[in-house]
C-alpha cells in the first residue's frame, strides 16, 4: 500500500456485493494473506486483512453507516462533486469491457470521488457535533447509541438492565412489530397520513421500563393497573371488535390482530389499553419493572430541534444526519442476541466448529479456507454460552413498539380506515386540524390526497393521487413487475396468478461466496391472506376484510382458564336471568 496510514477502506453496499468478491479474492490467496470477516445473518460488516500475521487494512460498508443510495448521499452531503452518473448494466458484456474501458473507468472514478466526499463530510459533521469518529463504529444504530451514552445517559438516574438469557427469551416473545393490515381494498377520495417520527416521539414521551426486573410466577389475582412490565396473559377479544388491537403470532410466525381467545406475552400498558377497549384480561405471570420517565427525552428532543433548524436554513447534510441518528436508536436495543454467524477458518478451526451443538453447515471455500455457519446465543444454549450484545435491552424496544401501536389505534380503529402500516393510515375522512402538523413530532402530515386507492395486502397497494401521481408499493421479488393494471385485475379477482420469467442480476451464493445472474420464475399473485379474511358482497365483489378468530389455549394454565370460562358462562346465564353481572370478577 502506498499510504501506510490507511487502515479503513469503505465500499457502498460492501456487505451485499463488493465484499463478497473481495473476500473470495483474499481467500484464494490464503498462503500470503489471512482474513477475519465479520458476518452476521448473511451480512458482511467487516473484512480484516493480515499479511505475515500483521494487520494490513480493513474493509467496511458505508451503507450500514449512511443507509441511503450513493447518488442521494452525494446530492445531500457533497453536491459540489457533481452527480454520481450511471452505466447500462443490462447492456454490459465481458466482451465489451475493453472497448468501453474509458467510460467505465470514468464512472468508477466518480463513484470513488463521491463516496470519499460523503464519508469525509459525515466524519467532519459527527466529530464537530459529538466528538465521535465514525471510523470507530460500523452501523448508524451503533453511532446513535454511542452519542446517547456519551452525552445523555446517566445510569444513576435510569438504569438500563441488560437481560439475562431467561429474561431476554421471555420478553422477546412480547416484542412485536408495527400493525400492518388491509381493512377495505378499494376507495376513492382518501387521505393518506404519516406520523412525524413515530418511534422517536414514543421514545421521548412515554415512561419506560427501568432497572432490574422482578419475576412473578402468579399474577392471577393482581390488579392489572398496579402492574408494569411484560406479562403473559390470557386474553379474550370480543367478536364485536372489527379492528382488533392485541397482536398474536400464528404458527407460521405471521403477526395478526385477531378476535378470539389466546395466550401471549404483552407489555402491561397495551393490556390496560386493550381492557378499556372491551378485552377480557387475566394476567398469569411475568417480569415487572419500575416505570420511569424516558431516558431518551434529551437526545430525541435535541436531534429533532436540530433537524428542524437545519431544515429552515436549508442545510441538507445536517438535516439528513439528524434524521438517521434519531430514527436508528430504537432498533439497537431490540437487537436479537441469537444470530447466524458465518466464519471463514482453517481446517483445524473447521473441525472444532463441526463438533458444536449449534453448528449448521460448512463448505470448502478454497484449499486453505472453509465457510462454517453456526448459531450464537441460541435459545437452547447453556447459560455459560450466553453472551448478550452490549446495550441489548429488548424491554425498551418492546415498550416502544407497543406504545406506538397504542398511539396509532384511535385512527386504525376508525370505520373509515382502509389501510394501515406502522406509522401511516389511509382514511376516508380528513383528520381534524389539531392533529395535523408537518413540524410537530407525533402529529400527522398529509402524504397524499388519493383519488383512487387499491389495497390488496400488507405492503401491496396502488394510489392514484389528485396530482396524477401513480404510487405503487409491492413487497417481494415481484415489486418491479407490478403495474396499475395488475392491481386492478387482482382487485377484480384476487385468485389470479401468473408465472413471469425474470432474472436476478446479483444473486449471492452464501455457501460459496459467489455472485451471479440467475434466471427465475416468479409467481405473481396474492397469497391467501392469513392476517384477515376477505369479505365479498352478493355479486362476489371484494368489499372489505374481517378479523380472523383464534382459539389458542395451549398453556400450563389450563385450570385457571377453565375457571375463567366457567365463570364467564355463569355470568352469561345470570345476565340472561336478569341478575347483576359481577364484571369485576372478569378481571
mmCIF file of C-alpha atoms in Angstrom, residues 113-426:
data_model
loop_
_atom_site.group_PDB
_atom_site.id
_atom_site.type_symbol
_atom_site.label_atom_id
_atom_site.label_comp_id
_atom_site.label_asym_id
_atom_site.label_seq_id
_atom_site.Cartn_x
_atom_site.Cartn_y
_atom_site.Cartn_z
ATOM 1 C CA UNK A 113 -14.765 10.536 -5.538
ATOM 2 C CA UNK A 114 -18.350 10.866 -4.310
ATOM 3 C CA UNK A 115 -18.030 8.110 -1.694
ATOM 4 C CA UNK A 116 -14.843 9.731 -0.387
ATOM 5 C CA UNK A 117 -16.595 13.101 -0.230
ATOM 6 C CA UNK A 118 -19.599 11.593 1.533
ATOM 7 C CA UNK A 119 -17.527 9.808 4.192
ATOM 8 C CA UNK A 120 -15.290 12.822 4.875
ATOM 9 C CA UNK A 121 -18.327 15.082 5.251
ATOM 10 C CA UNK A 122 -20.081 12.623 7.566
ATOM 11 C CA UNK A 123 -16.885 12.245 9.598
ATOM 12 C CA UNK A 124 -16.495 16.018 9.865
ATOM 13 C CA UNK A 125 -20.123 16.544 10.961
ATOM 14 C CA UNK A 126 -20.084 13.855 13.652
ATOM 15 C CA UNK A 127 -16.715 14.940 15.027
ATOM 16 C CA UNK A 128 -17.579 18.640 15.205
ATOM 17 C CA UNK A 129 -21.002 17.974 16.753
ATOM 18 C CA UNK A 130 -20.336 14.990 19.029
ATOM 19 C CA UNK A 131 -16.545 14.453 19.096
ATOM 20 C CA UNK A 132 -17.104 10.923 17.814
ATOM 21 C CA UNK A 133 -15.151 9.455 14.897
ATOM 22 C CA UNK A 134 -17.400 7.393 12.650
ATOM 23 C CA UNK A 135 -14.471 5.065 11.941
ATOM 24 C CA UNK A 136 -14.999 3.717 15.457
ATOM 25 C CA UNK A 137 -18.445 2.257 14.661
ATOM 26 C CA UNK A 138 -19.838 0.066 11.900
ATOM 27 C CA UNK A 139 -23.559 0.940 11.850
ATOM 28 C CA UNK A 140 -25.693 4.042 12.252
ATOM 29 C CA UNK A 141 -27.527 2.457 15.209
ATOM 30 C CA UNK A 142 -24.172 1.913 16.961
ATOM 31 C CA UNK A 143 -23.270 5.549 16.267
ATOM 32 C CA UNK A 144 -26.589 6.775 17.647
ATOM 33 C CA UNK A 145 -26.140 4.630 20.763
ATOM 34 C CA UNK A 146 -22.609 5.953 21.255
ATOM 35 C CA UNK A 147 -23.881 9.551 21.148
ATOM 36 C CA UNK A 148 -26.655 8.668 23.615
ATOM 37 C CA UNK A 149 -24.253 7.056 26.085
ATOM 38 C CA UNK A 150 -21.669 9.812 25.805
ATOM 39 C CA UNK A 151 -23.869 12.898 26.050
ATOM 40 C CA UNK A 152 -27.253 11.954 27.519
ATOM 41 C CA UNK A 153 -27.273 8.725 29.506
ATOM 42 C CA UNK A 154 -26.893 8.618 33.300
ATOM 43 C CA UNK A 155 -27.088 5.105 34.740
ATOM 44 C CA UNK A 156 -27.666 6.517 38.230
ATOM 45 C CA UNK A 157 -30.900 8.157 37.090
ATOM 46 C CA UNK A 158 -32.191 5.445 34.747
ATOM 47 C CA UNK A 159 -30.580 2.009 34.941
ATOM 48 C CA UNK A 160 -30.844 0.035 31.695
ATOM 49 C CA UNK A 161 -30.766 -3.642 32.568
ATOM 50 C CA UNK A 162 -29.051 -5.973 30.104
ATOM 51 C CA UNK A 163 -31.355 -9.016 30.253
ATOM 52 C CA UNK A 164 -30.232 -12.476 31.244
ATOM 53 C CA UNK A 165 -30.991 -15.319 28.874
ATOM 54 C CA UNK A 166 -34.282 -16.152 30.634
ATOM 55 C CA UNK A 167 -35.341 -12.500 30.752
ATOM 56 C CA UNK A 168 -34.500 -11.879 27.109
ATOM 57 C CA UNK A 169 -36.229 -15.043 25.895
ATOM 58 C CA UNK A 170 -39.430 -14.227 27.796
ATOM 59 C CA UNK A 171 -39.629 -10.502 26.984
ATOM 60 C CA UNK A 172 -38.682 -11.016 23.334
ATOM 61 C CA UNK A 173 -41.843 -13.087 22.901
ATOM 62 C CA UNK A 174 -43.677 -9.837 23.689
ATOM 63 C CA UNK A 175 -41.679 -7.783 21.175
ATOM 64 C CA UNK A 176 -43.936 -7.263 18.159
ATOM 65 C CA UNK A 177 -43.552 -5.027 15.139
ATOM 66 C CA UNK A 178 -45.881 -2.438 13.682
ATOM 67 C CA UNK A 179 -49.521 -3.009 12.801
ATOM 68 C CA UNK A 180 -49.992 -3.600 9.042
ATOM 69 C CA UNK A 181 -53.462 -4.503 7.761
ATOM 70 C CA UNK A 182 -55.930 -4.040 4.917
ATOM 71 C CA UNK A 183 -59.489 -3.237 6.029
ATOM 72 C CA UNK A 184 -61.061 -2.126 2.732
ATOM 73 C CA UNK A 185 -59.496 -2.988 -0.635
ATOM 74 C CA UNK A 186 -60.766 -0.050 -2.691
ATOM 75 C CA UNK A 187 -61.674 3.568 -2.070
ATOM 76 C CA UNK A 188 -61.918 6.983 -3.669
ATOM 77 C CA UNK A 189 -61.122 10.455 -2.316
ATOM 78 C CA UNK A 190 -58.970 9.126 0.513
ATOM 79 C CA UNK A 191 -56.429 10.723 2.843
ATOM 80 C CA UNK A 192 -53.032 9.057 3.310
ATOM 81 C CA UNK A 193 -51.418 10.281 6.552
ATOM 82 C CA UNK A 194 -47.990 9.621 8.068
ATOM 83 C CA UNK A 195 -46.993 10.321 11.673
ATOM 84 C CA UNK A 196 -43.974 12.578 12.087
ATOM 85 C CA UNK A 197 -41.200 10.456 13.655
ATOM 86 C CA UNK A 198 -43.496 7.962 15.395
ATOM 87 C CA UNK A 199 -40.883 5.843 17.211
ATOM 88 C CA UNK A 200 -38.742 8.823 18.307
ATOM 89 C CA UNK A 201 -41.915 10.510 19.589
ATOM 90 C CA UNK A 202 -42.814 7.423 21.642
ATOM 91 C CA UNK A 203 -39.246 7.160 22.991
ATOM 92 C CA UNK A 204 -39.400 10.784 24.117
ATOM 93 C CA UNK A 205 -42.929 10.883 25.523
ATOM 94 C CA UNK A 206 -43.790 7.601 27.262
ATOM 95 C CA UNK A 207 -42.480 6.108 30.547
ATOM 96 C CA UNK A 208 -40.031 3.263 30.020
ATOM 97 C CA UNK A 209 -39.229 0.049 31.976
ATOM 98 C CA UNK A 210 -36.301 0.805 34.284
ATOM 99 C CA UNK A 211 -33.984 -1.269 36.450
ATOM 100 C CA UNK A 212 -33.631 -4.991 37.099
ATOM 101 C CA UNK A 213 -36.933 -6.819 36.536
ATOM 102 C CA UNK A 214 -38.529 -8.995 39.201
ATOM 103 C CA UNK A 215 -40.120 -12.300 38.234
ATOM 104 C CA UNK A 216 -43.661 -13.009 39.469
ATOM 105 C CA UNK A 217 -44.884 -16.536 38.895
ATOM 106 C CA UNK A 218 -48.545 -15.892 39.758
ATOM 107 C CA UNK A 219 -50.239 -12.628 38.843
ATOM 108 C CA UNK A 220 -53.742 -14.054 38.532
ATOM 109 C CA UNK A 221 -55.184 -12.154 41.488
ATOM 110 C CA UNK A 222 -53.231 -8.939 40.916
ATOM 111 C CA UNK A 223 -54.842 -5.669 39.841
ATOM 112 C CA UNK A 224 -53.658 -5.012 36.295
ATOM 113 C CA UNK A 225 -53.481 -1.277 36.998
ATOM 114 C CA UNK A 226 -50.734 -1.917 39.556
ATOM 115 C CA UNK A 227 -48.542 -3.941 37.175
ATOM 116 C CA UNK A 228 -45.814 -2.534 34.910
ATOM 117 C CA UNK A 229 -43.688 -4.778 32.758
ATOM 118 C CA UNK A 230 -44.081 -7.758 30.455
ATOM 119 C CA UNK A 231 -46.870 -10.130 31.316
ATOM 120 C CA UNK A 232 -48.031 -13.459 29.992
ATOM 121 C CA UNK A 233 -51.804 -13.171 29.899
ATOM 122 C CA UNK A 234 -54.921 -14.965 28.789
ATOM 123 C CA UNK A 235 -56.930 -12.570 26.638
ATOM 124 C CA UNK A 236 -60.389 -12.681 25.121
ATOM 125 C CA UNK A 237 -61.172 -10.328 22.244
ATOM 126 C CA UNK A 238 -64.917 -9.965 21.596
ATOM 127 C CA UNK A 239 -66.133 -10.639 18.061
ATOM 128 C CA UNK A 240 -67.706 -7.170 18.083
ATOM 129 C CA UNK A 241 -64.257 -5.527 17.729
ATOM 130 C CA UNK A 242 -63.816 -5.274 13.956
ATOM 131 C CA UNK A 243 -60.282 -3.845 14.129
ATOM 132 C CA UNK A 244 -58.657 -5.806 16.994
ATOM 133 C CA UNK A 245 -55.766 -4.285 18.925
ATOM 134 C CA UNK A 246 -53.641 -7.005 20.558
ATOM 135 C CA UNK A 247 -51.129 -8.876 18.351
ATOM 136 C CA UNK A 248 -50.748 -12.630 18.020
ATOM 137 C CA UNK A 249 -48.197 -14.710 16.093
ATOM 138 C CA UNK A 250 -49.639 -17.678 14.246
ATOM 139 C CA UNK A 251 -47.846 -20.999 13.703
ATOM 140 C CA UNK A 252 -46.028 -19.546 10.679
ATOM 141 C CA UNK A 253 -44.762 -16.548 12.653
ATOM 142 C CA UNK A 254 -47.147 -14.134 10.892
ATOM 143 C CA UNK A 255 -48.216 -11.215 13.070
ATOM 144 C CA UNK A 256 -52.010 -10.934 13.075
ATOM 145 C CA UNK A 257 -54.559 -8.995 15.101
ATOM 146 C CA UNK A 258 -57.381 -11.477 15.759
ATOM 147 C CA UNK A 259 -60.536 -11.855 17.772
ATOM 148 C CA UNK A 260 -60.930 -14.928 19.982
ATOM 149 C CA UNK A 261 -59.116 -16.388 22.969
ATOM 150 C CA UNK A 262 -55.373 -16.781 23.193
ATOM 151 C CA UNK A 263 -52.358 -16.541 25.461
ATOM 152 C CA UNK A 264 -49.428 -14.263 24.771
ATOM 153 C CA UNK A 265 -46.815 -12.024 26.324
ATOM 154 C CA UNK A 266 -47.618 -8.327 26.227
ATOM 155 C CA UNK A 267 -46.431 -5.009 27.605
ATOM 156 C CA UNK A 268 -48.613 -4.135 30.596
ATOM 157 C CA UNK A 269 -49.662 -0.800 29.083
ATOM 158 C CA UNK A 270 -51.139 -2.435 25.992
ATOM 159 C CA UNK A 271 -53.033 -4.902 28.188
ATOM 160 C CA UNK A 272 -54.568 -1.987 30.114
ATOM 161 C CA UNK A 273 -55.445 -0.262 26.846
ATOM 162 C CA UNK A 274 -56.993 -3.473 25.474
ATOM 163 C CA UNK A 275 -59.042 -3.959 28.642
ATOM 164 C CA UNK A 276 -60.504 -0.472 28.218
ATOM 165 C CA UNK A 277 -61.490 -1.392 24.648
ATOM 166 C CA UNK A 278 -63.527 -4.360 25.882
ATOM 167 C CA UNK A 279 -60.976 -7.189 26.003
ATOM 168 C CA UNK A 280 -61.080 -9.527 28.995
ATOM 169 C CA UNK A 281 -57.624 -9.991 30.531
ATOM 170 C CA UNK A 282 -56.217 -12.489 33.040
ATOM 171 C CA UNK A 283 -52.561 -11.770 33.943
ATOM 172 C CA UNK A 284 -50.691 -15.034 34.559
ATOM 173 C CA UNK A 285 -47.000 -14.307 35.186
ATOM 174 C CA UNK A 286 -44.228 -12.009 34.087
ATOM 175 C CA UNK A 287 -41.293 -9.683 34.698
ATOM 176 C CA UNK A 288 -42.198 -6.417 36.418
ATOM 177 C CA UNK A 289 -40.117 -3.242 36.110
ATOM 178 C CA UNK A 290 -40.131 0.201 37.636
ATOM 179 C CA UNK A 291 -41.866 2.811 35.464
ATOM 180 C CA UNK A 292 -39.626 5.835 34.957
ATOM 181 C CA UNK A 293 -39.612 8.934 32.781
ATOM 182 C CA UNK A 294 -37.930 8.149 29.480
ATOM 183 C CA UNK A 295 -34.121 8.407 29.372
ATOM 184 C CA UNK A 296 -34.414 9.337 25.683
ATOM 185 C CA UNK A 297 -36.209 12.663 26.115
ATOM 186 C CA UNK A 298 -32.964 14.658 25.922
ATOM 187 C CA UNK A 299 -31.394 13.085 22.844
ATOM 188 C CA UNK A 300 -34.647 12.889 20.845
ATOM 189 C CA UNK A 301 -35.627 16.488 21.640
ATOM 190 C CA UNK A 302 -32.170 17.789 20.724
ATOM 191 C CA UNK A 303 -31.958 15.817 17.480
ATOM 192 C CA UNK A 304 -35.458 16.816 16.395
ATOM 193 C CA UNK A 305 -34.991 20.508 17.174
ATOM 194 C CA UNK A 306 -31.591 20.490 15.472
ATOM 195 C CA UNK A 307 -33.134 18.838 12.426
ATOM 196 C CA UNK A 308 -35.886 21.481 12.217
ATOM 197 C CA UNK A 309 -33.318 24.279 12.480
ATOM 198 C CA UNK A 310 -31.156 22.680 9.782
ATOM 199 C CA UNK A 311 -34.218 22.352 7.553
ATOM 200 C CA UNK A 312 -35.096 26.029 7.995
ATOM 201 C CA UNK A 313 -31.633 27.170 6.939
ATOM 202 C CA UNK A 314 -31.535 24.739 4.013
ATOM 203 C CA UNK A 315 -28.703 22.636 5.455
ATOM 204 C CA UNK A 316 -29.435 19.276 3.820
ATOM 205 C CA UNK A 317 -26.364 17.402 5.150
ATOM 206 C CA UNK A 318 -27.211 18.171 8.778
ATOM 207 C CA UNK A 319 -30.924 17.504 8.216
ATOM 208 C CA UNK A 320 -30.055 14.040 6.898
ATOM 209 C CA UNK A 321 -27.585 13.223 9.697
ATOM 210 C CA UNK A 322 -30.002 14.260 12.462
ATOM 211 C CA UNK A 323 -32.815 12.239 10.894
ATOM 212 C CA UNK A 324 -30.910 8.954 10.597
ATOM 213 C CA UNK A 325 -29.452 9.296 14.110
ATOM 214 C CA UNK A 326 -32.895 9.907 15.606
ATOM 215 C CA UNK A 327 -34.570 7.035 13.762
ATOM 216 C CA UNK A 328 -31.810 4.476 14.397
ATOM 217 C CA UNK A 329 -31.507 4.477 18.189
ATOM 218 C CA UNK A 330 -34.585 2.400 18.995
ATOM 219 C CA UNK A 331 -33.570 -0.617 16.914
ATOM 220 C CA UNK A 332 -30.255 -1.062 18.692
ATOM 221 C CA UNK A 333 -31.980 -2.023 21.934
ATOM 222 C CA UNK A 334 -34.068 -4.680 20.200
ATOM 223 C CA UNK A 335 -31.111 -6.395 18.543
ATOM 224 C CA UNK A 336 -31.576 -10.154 18.783
ATOM 225 C CA UNK A 337 -28.688 -11.888 20.598
ATOM 226 C CA UNK A 338 -29.375 -15.012 18.547
ATOM 227 C CA UNK A 339 -27.800 -14.742 15.125
ATOM 228 C CA UNK A 340 -26.269 -16.826 12.362
ATOM 229 C CA UNK A 341 -22.501 -16.392 12.247
ATOM 230 C CA UNK A 342 -20.513 -17.216 9.126
ATOM 231 C CA UNK A 343 -16.882 -17.912 9.920
ATOM 232 C CA UNK A 344 -14.068 -18.281 7.382
ATOM 233 C CA UNK A 345 -11.483 -20.534 9.001
ATOM 234 C CA UNK A 346 -8.698 -23.059 8.515
ATOM 235 C CA UNK A 347 -9.157 -26.817 8.760
ATOM 236 C CA UNK A 348 -8.316 -27.048 12.475
ATOM 237 C CA UNK A 349 -10.932 -24.456 13.426
ATOM 238 C CA UNK A 350 -13.386 -26.044 10.991
ATOM 239 C CA UNK A 351 -13.074 -29.395 12.771
ATOM 240 C CA UNK A 352 -13.667 -27.679 16.140
ATOM 241 C CA UNK A 353 -16.794 -25.893 14.908
ATOM 242 C CA UNK A 354 -18.198 -29.086 13.373
ATOM 243 C CA UNK A 355 -18.461 -30.558 16.894
ATOM 244 C CA UNK A 356 -20.512 -27.667 18.290
ATOM 245 C CA UNK A 357 -24.207 -28.223 19.092
ATOM 246 C CA UNK A 358 -25.134 -25.027 17.269
ATOM 247 C CA UNK A 359 -23.279 -25.973 14.054
ATOM 248 C CA UNK A 360 -25.411 -25.504 10.912
ATOM 249 C CA UNK A 361 -23.449 -26.067 7.700
ATOM 250 C CA UNK A 362 -19.996 -25.956 6.142
ATOM 251 C CA UNK A 363 -18.395 -25.732 2.698
ATOM 252 C CA UNK A 364 -14.811 -25.757 1.473
ATOM 253 C CA UNK A 365 -14.119 -22.285 0.060
ATOM 254 C CA UNK A 366 -10.524 -22.746 -1.103
ATOM 255 C CA UNK A 367 -7.591 -25.013 -0.376
ATOM 256 C CA UNK A 368 -6.881 -23.017 2.786
ATOM 257 C CA UNK A 369 -10.312 -21.905 3.972
ATOM 258 C CA UNK A 370 -13.686 -23.338 4.961
ATOM 259 C CA UNK A 371 -17.016 -21.496 5.331
ATOM 260 C CA UNK A 372 -18.821 -22.535 8.523
ATOM 261 C CA UNK A 373 -22.270 -21.355 9.643
ATOM 262 C CA UNK A 374 -23.391 -21.673 13.252
ATOM 263 C CA UNK A 375 -25.851 -20.083 15.676
ATOM 264 C CA UNK A 376 -24.756 -17.870 18.561
ATOM 265 C CA UNK A 377 -26.858 -17.288 21.661
ATOM 266 C CA UNK A 378 -29.387 -19.923 20.683
ATOM 267 C CA UNK A 379 -32.443 -20.083 22.928
ATOM 268 C CA UNK A 380 -31.301 -23.635 23.728
ATOM 269 C CA UNK A 381 -27.777 -22.565 24.669
ATOM 270 C CA UNK A 382 -26.408 -23.141 28.146
ATOM 271 C CA UNK A 383 -26.258 -20.055 30.384
ATOM 272 C CA UNK A 384 -22.442 -20.141 30.290
ATOM 273 C CA UNK A 385 -22.527 -19.716 26.496
ATOM 274 C CA UNK A 386 -24.899 -16.740 26.577
ATOM 275 C CA UNK A 387 -23.179 -13.535 25.507
ATOM 276 C CA UNK A 388 -25.684 -10.706 25.096
ATOM 277 C CA UNK A 389 -24.666 -7.779 22.884
ATOM 278 C CA UNK A 390 -23.740 -4.616 24.764
ATOM 279 C CA UNK A 391 -26.787 -2.439 25.446
ATOM 280 C CA UNK A 392 -29.180 -5.007 24.005
ATOM 281 C CA UNK A 393 -32.223 -4.222 26.144
ATOM 282 C CA UNK A 394 -35.254 -5.747 24.465
ATOM 283 C CA UNK A 395 -37.601 -4.375 27.143
ATOM 284 C CA UNK A 396 -37.040 -0.849 25.785
ATOM 285 C CA UNK A 397 -37.610 -1.766 22.127
ATOM 286 C CA UNK A 398 -40.705 -3.814 23.008
ATOM 287 C CA UNK A 399 -42.128 -0.951 25.086
ATOM 288 C CA UNK A 400 -41.579 1.495 22.206
ATOM 289 C CA UNK A 401 -43.373 -0.640 19.600
ATOM 290 C CA UNK A 402 -46.251 -1.420 21.998
ATOM 291 C CA UNK A 403 -46.802 2.251 22.837
ATOM 292 C CA UNK A 404 -46.602 3.109 19.131
ATOM 293 C CA UNK A 405 -49.479 0.694 18.477
ATOM 294 C CA UNK A 406 -51.414 2.365 21.306
ATOM 295 C CA UNK A 407 -50.753 5.788 19.754
ATOM 296 C CA UNK A 408 -51.981 4.644 16.330
ATOM 297 C CA UNK A 409 -55.044 2.661 17.398
ATOM 298 C CA UNK A 410 -57.587 5.531 17.643
ATOM 299 C CA UNK A 411 -57.030 6.098 13.916
ATOM 300 C CA UNK A 412 -56.693 2.437 12.904
ATOM 301 C CA UNK A 413 -59.971 1.607 14.672
ATOM 302 C CA UNK A 414 -61.992 4.194 12.737
ATOM 303 C CA UNK A 415 -64.665 2.649 10.478
ATOM 304 C CA UNK A 416 -63.298 4.730 7.578
ATOM 305 C CA UNK A 417 -59.779 3.265 7.874
ATOM 306 C CA UNK A 418 -58.843 1.460 4.655
ATOM 307 C CA UNK A 419 -55.211 0.540 5.316
ATOM 308 C CA UNK A 420 -52.525 0.936 7.952
ATOM 309 C CA UNK A 421 -48.775 0.329 8.016
ATOM 310 C CA UNK A 422 -46.950 1.020 11.304
ATOM 311 C CA UNK A 423 -46.914 4.839 11.234
ATOM 312 C CA UNK A 424 -49.440 5.533 8.481
ATOM 313 C CA UNK A 425 -53.197 5.341 7.950
ATOM 314 C CA UNK A 426 -55.428 5.746 4.911
#
